[in-house]
JSON list of C-alpha atoms in Angstrom, two decimals:
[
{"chain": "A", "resi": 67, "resn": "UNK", "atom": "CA", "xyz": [-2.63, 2.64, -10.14]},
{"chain": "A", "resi": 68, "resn": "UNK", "atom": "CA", "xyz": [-2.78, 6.27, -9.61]},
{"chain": "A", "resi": 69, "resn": "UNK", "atom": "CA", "xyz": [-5.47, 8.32, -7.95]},
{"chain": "A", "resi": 70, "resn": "UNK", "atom": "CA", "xyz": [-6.23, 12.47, -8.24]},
{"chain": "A", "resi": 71, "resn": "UNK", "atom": "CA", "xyz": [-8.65, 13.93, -6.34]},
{"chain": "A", "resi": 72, "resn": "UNK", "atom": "CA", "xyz": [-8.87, 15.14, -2.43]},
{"chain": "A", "resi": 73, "resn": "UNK", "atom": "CA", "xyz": [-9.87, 14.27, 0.84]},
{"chain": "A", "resi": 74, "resn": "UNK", "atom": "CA", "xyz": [-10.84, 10.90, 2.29]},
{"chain": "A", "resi": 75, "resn": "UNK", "atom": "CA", "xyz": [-14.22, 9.16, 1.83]},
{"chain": "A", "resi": 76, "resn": "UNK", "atom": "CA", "xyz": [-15.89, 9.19, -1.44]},
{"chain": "A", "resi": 77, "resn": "UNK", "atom": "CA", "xyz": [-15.03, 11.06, -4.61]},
{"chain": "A", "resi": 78, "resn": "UNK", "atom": "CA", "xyz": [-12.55, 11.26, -7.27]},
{"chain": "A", "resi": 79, "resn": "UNK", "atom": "CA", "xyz": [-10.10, 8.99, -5.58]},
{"chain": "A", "resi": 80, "resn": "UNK", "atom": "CA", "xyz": [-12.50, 6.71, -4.97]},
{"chain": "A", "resi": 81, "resn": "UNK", "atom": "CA", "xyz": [-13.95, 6.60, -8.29]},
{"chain": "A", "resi": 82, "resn": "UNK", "atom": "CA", "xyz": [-10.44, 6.20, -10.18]},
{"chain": "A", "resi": 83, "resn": "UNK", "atom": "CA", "xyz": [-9.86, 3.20, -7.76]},
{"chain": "A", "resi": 84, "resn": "UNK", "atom": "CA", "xyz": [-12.96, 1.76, -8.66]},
{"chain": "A", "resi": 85, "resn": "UNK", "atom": "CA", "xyz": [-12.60, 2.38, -12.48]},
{"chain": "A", "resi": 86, "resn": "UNK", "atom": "CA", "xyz": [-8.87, 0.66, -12.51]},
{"chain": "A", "resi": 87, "resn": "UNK", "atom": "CA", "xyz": [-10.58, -2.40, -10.63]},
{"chain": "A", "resi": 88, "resn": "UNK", "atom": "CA", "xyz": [-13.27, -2.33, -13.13]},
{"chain": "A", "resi": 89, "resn": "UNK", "atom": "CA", "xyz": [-11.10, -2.42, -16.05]},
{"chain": "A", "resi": 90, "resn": "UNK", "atom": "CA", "xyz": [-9.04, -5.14, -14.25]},
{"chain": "A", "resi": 91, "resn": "UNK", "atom": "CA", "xyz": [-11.93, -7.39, -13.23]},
{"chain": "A", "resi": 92, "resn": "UNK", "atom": "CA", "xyz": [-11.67, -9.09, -16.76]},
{"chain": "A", "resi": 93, "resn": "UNK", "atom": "CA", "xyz": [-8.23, -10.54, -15.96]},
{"chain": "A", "resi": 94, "resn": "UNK", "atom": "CA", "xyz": [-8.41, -13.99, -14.82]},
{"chain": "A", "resi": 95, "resn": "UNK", "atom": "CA", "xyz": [-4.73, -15.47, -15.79]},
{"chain": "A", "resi": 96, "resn": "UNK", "atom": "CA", "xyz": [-3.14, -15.09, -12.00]},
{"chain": "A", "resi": 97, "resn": "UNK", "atom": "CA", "xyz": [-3.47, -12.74, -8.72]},
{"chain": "A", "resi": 98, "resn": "UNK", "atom": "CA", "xyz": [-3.08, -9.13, -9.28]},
{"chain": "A", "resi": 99, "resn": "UNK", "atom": "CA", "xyz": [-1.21, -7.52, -6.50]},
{"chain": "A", "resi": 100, "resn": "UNK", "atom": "CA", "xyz": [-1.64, -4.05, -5.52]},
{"chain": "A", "resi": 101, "resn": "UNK", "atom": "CA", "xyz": [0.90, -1.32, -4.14]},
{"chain": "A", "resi": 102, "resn": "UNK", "atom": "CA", "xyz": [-0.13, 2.35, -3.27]},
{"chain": "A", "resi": 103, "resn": "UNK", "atom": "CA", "xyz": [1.57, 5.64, -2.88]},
{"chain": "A", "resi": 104, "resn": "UNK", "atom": "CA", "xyz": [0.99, 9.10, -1.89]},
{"chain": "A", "resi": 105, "resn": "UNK", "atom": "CA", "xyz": [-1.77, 9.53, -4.79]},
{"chain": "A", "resi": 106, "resn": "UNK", "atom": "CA", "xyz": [-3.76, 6.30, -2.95]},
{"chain": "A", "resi": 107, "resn": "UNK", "atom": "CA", "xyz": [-2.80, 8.08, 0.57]},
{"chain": "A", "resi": 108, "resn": "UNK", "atom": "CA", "xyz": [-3.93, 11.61, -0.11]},
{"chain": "A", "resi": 109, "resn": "UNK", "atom": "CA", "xyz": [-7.52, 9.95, -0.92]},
{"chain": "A", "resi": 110, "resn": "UNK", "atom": "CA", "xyz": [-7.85, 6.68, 1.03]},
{"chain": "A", "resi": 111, "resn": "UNK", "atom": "CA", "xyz": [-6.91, 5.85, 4.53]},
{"chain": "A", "resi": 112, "resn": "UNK", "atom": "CA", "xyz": [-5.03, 2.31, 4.98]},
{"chain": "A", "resi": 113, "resn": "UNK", "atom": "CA", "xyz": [-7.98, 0.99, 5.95]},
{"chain": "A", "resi": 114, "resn": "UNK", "atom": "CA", "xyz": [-10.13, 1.94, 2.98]},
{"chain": "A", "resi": 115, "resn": "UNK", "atom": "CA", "xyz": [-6.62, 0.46, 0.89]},
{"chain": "A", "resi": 116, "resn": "UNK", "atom": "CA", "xyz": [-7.14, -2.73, 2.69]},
{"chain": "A", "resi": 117, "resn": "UNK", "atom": "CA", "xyz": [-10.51, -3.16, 1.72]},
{"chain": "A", "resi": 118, "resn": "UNK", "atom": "CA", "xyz": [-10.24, -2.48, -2.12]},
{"chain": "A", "resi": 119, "resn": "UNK", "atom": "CA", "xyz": [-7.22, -3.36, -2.80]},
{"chain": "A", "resi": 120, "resn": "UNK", "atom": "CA", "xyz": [-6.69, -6.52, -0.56]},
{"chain": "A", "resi": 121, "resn": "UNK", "atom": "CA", "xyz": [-3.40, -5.27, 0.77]},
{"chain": "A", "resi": 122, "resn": "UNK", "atom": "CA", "xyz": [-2.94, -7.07, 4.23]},
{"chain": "A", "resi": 123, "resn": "UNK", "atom": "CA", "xyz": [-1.86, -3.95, 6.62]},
{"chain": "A", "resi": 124, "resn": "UNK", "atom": "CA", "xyz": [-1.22, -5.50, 9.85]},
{"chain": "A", "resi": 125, "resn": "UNK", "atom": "CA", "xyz": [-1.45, -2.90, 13.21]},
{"chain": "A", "resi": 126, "resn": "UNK", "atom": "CA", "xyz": [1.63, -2.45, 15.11]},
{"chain": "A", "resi": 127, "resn": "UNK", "atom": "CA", "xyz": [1.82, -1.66, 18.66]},
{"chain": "A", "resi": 128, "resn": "UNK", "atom": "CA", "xyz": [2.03, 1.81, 17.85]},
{"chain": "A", "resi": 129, "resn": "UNK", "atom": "CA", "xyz": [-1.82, 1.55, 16.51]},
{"chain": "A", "resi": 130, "resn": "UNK", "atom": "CA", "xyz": [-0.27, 2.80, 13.06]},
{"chain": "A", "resi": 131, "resn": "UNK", "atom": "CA", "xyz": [-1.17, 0.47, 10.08]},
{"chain": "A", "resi": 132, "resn": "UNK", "atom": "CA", "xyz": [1.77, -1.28, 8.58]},
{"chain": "A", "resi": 133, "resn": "UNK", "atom": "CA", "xyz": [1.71, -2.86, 4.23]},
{"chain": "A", "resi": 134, "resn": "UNK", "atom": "CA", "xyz": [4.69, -4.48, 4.35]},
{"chain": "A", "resi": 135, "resn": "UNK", "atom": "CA", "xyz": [4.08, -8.32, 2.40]},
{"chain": "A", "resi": 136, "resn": "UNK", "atom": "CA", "xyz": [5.36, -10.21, 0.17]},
{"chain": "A", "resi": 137, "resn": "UNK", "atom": "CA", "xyz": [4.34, -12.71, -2.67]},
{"chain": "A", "resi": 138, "resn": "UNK", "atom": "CA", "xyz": [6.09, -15.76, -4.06]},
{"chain": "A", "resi": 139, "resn": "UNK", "atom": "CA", "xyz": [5.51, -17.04, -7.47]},
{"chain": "A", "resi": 140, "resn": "UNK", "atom": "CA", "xyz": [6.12, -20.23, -8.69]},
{"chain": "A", "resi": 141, "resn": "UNK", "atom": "CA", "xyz": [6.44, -21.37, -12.08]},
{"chain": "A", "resi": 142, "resn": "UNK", "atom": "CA", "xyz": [7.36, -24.50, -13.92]},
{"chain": "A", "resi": 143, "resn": "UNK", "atom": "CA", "xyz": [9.19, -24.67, -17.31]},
{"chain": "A", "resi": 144, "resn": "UNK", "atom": "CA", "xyz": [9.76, -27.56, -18.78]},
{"chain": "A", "resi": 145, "resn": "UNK", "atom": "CA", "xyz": [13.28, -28.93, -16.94]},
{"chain": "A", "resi": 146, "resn": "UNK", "atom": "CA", "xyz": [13.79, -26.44, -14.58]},
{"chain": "A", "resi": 147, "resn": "UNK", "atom": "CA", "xyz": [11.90, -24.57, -11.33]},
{"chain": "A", "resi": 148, "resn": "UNK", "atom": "CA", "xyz": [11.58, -20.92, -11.10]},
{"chain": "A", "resi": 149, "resn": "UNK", "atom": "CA", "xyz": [10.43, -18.55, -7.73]},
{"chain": "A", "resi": 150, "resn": "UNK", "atom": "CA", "xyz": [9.99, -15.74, -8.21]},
{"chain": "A", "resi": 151, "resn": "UNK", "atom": "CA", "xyz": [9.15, -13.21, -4.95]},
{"chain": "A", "resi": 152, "resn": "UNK", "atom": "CA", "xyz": [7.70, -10.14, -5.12]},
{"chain": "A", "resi": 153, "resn": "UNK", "atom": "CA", "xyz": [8.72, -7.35, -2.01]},
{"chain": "A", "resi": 154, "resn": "UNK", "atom": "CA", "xyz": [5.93, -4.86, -1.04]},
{"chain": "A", "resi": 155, "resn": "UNK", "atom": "CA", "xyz": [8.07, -2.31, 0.94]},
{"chain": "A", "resi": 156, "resn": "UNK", "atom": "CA", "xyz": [5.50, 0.63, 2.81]},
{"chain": "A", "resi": 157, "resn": "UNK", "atom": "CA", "xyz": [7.35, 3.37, 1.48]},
{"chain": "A", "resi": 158, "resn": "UNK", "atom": "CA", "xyz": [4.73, 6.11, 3.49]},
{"chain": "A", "resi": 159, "resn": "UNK", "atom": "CA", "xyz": [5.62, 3.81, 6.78]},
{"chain": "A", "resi": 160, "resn": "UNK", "atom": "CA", "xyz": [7.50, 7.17, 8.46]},
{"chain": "A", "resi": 161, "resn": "UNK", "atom": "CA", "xyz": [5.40, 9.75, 7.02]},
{"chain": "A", "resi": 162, "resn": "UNK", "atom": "CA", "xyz": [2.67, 12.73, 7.92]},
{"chain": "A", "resi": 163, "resn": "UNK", "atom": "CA", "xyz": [0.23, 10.90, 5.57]},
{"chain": "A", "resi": 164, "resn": "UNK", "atom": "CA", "xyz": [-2.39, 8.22, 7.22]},
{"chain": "A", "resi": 165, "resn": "UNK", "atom": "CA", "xyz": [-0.77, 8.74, 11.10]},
{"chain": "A", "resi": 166, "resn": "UNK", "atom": "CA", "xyz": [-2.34, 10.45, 13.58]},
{"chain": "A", "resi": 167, "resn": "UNK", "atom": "CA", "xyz": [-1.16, 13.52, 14.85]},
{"chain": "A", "resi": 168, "resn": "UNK", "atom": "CA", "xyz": [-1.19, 13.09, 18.81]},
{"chain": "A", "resi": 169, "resn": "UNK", "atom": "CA", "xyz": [0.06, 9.20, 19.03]},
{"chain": "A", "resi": 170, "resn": "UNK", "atom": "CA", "xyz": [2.15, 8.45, 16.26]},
{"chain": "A", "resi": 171, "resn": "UNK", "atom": "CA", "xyz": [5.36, 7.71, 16.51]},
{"chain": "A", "resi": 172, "resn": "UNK", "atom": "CA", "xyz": [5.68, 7.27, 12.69]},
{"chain": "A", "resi": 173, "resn": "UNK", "atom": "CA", "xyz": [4.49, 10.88, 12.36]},
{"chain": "A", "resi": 174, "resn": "UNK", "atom": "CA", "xyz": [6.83, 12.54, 14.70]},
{"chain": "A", "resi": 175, "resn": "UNK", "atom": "CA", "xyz": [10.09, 10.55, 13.68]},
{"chain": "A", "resi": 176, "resn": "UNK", "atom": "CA", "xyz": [8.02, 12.09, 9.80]},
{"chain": "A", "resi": 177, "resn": "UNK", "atom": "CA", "xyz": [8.20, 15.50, 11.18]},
{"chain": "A", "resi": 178, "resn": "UNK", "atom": "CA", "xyz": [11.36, 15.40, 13.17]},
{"chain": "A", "resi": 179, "resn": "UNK", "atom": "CA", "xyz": [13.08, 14.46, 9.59]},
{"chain": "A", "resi": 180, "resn": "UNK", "atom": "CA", "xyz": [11.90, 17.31, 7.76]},
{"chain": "A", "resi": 181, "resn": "UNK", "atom": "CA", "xyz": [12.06, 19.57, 10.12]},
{"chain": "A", "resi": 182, "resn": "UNK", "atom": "CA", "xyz": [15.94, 18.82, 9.78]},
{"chain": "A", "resi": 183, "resn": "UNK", "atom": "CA", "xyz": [15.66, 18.55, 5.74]}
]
């Protein structure tokens, strides 16, 4: 899913969200699990994520948001058992995006790294 607009709160972001959960509403065959990116993070905080997407950010100690989870499918075919697990990896974890700027850890380590690149 991929989101263009700016800013947090409501707008363009918000409304491409909403239409790609509208067009996805009809599908009833499993769970649909969601993954963001910088498109998500430039319009939505984690927390607004968490509550349209269902992703299950968990707070560190470091009051930063964390969407690290995982998801394991199973599926029976005829003679034989197959798992399948899916790996959500928060590839914004260190980053300037979503952290704030006087008590993040995330965000200096972010800085400190691109200050060098």
């Amino acid at each position: 899913m991929t989101s263009n607009g700016s800013g947090s709160g409501s707008g363009v972001g918000h409304d491409a969200i909403d239409d790609v959960l509208k067009a996805l509403s009809s599908y009833n065959t499993g769970r649909i699990l969601h993954t963001y990116g910088n498109h998500e993070l430039y319009n939505l905080n984690r927390s607004e994520l968490a509550q349209k997407l269902s992703i299950p950010f968990r707070l560190e100690p470091t009051d930063d948001l964390v969407g690290y989870y995982d998801h394991l499918l199973h599926e029976t075919e005829q003679s034989s058992d197959m798992k399948l697990r899916f790996l959500f990896i928060d590839s914004y974890d260190i980053c300037l995006l979503d952290r704030c700027p006087e008590n993040s850890p995330k965000r200096k380590r972010a800085h400190e790294i691109l200050i060098k690149n």
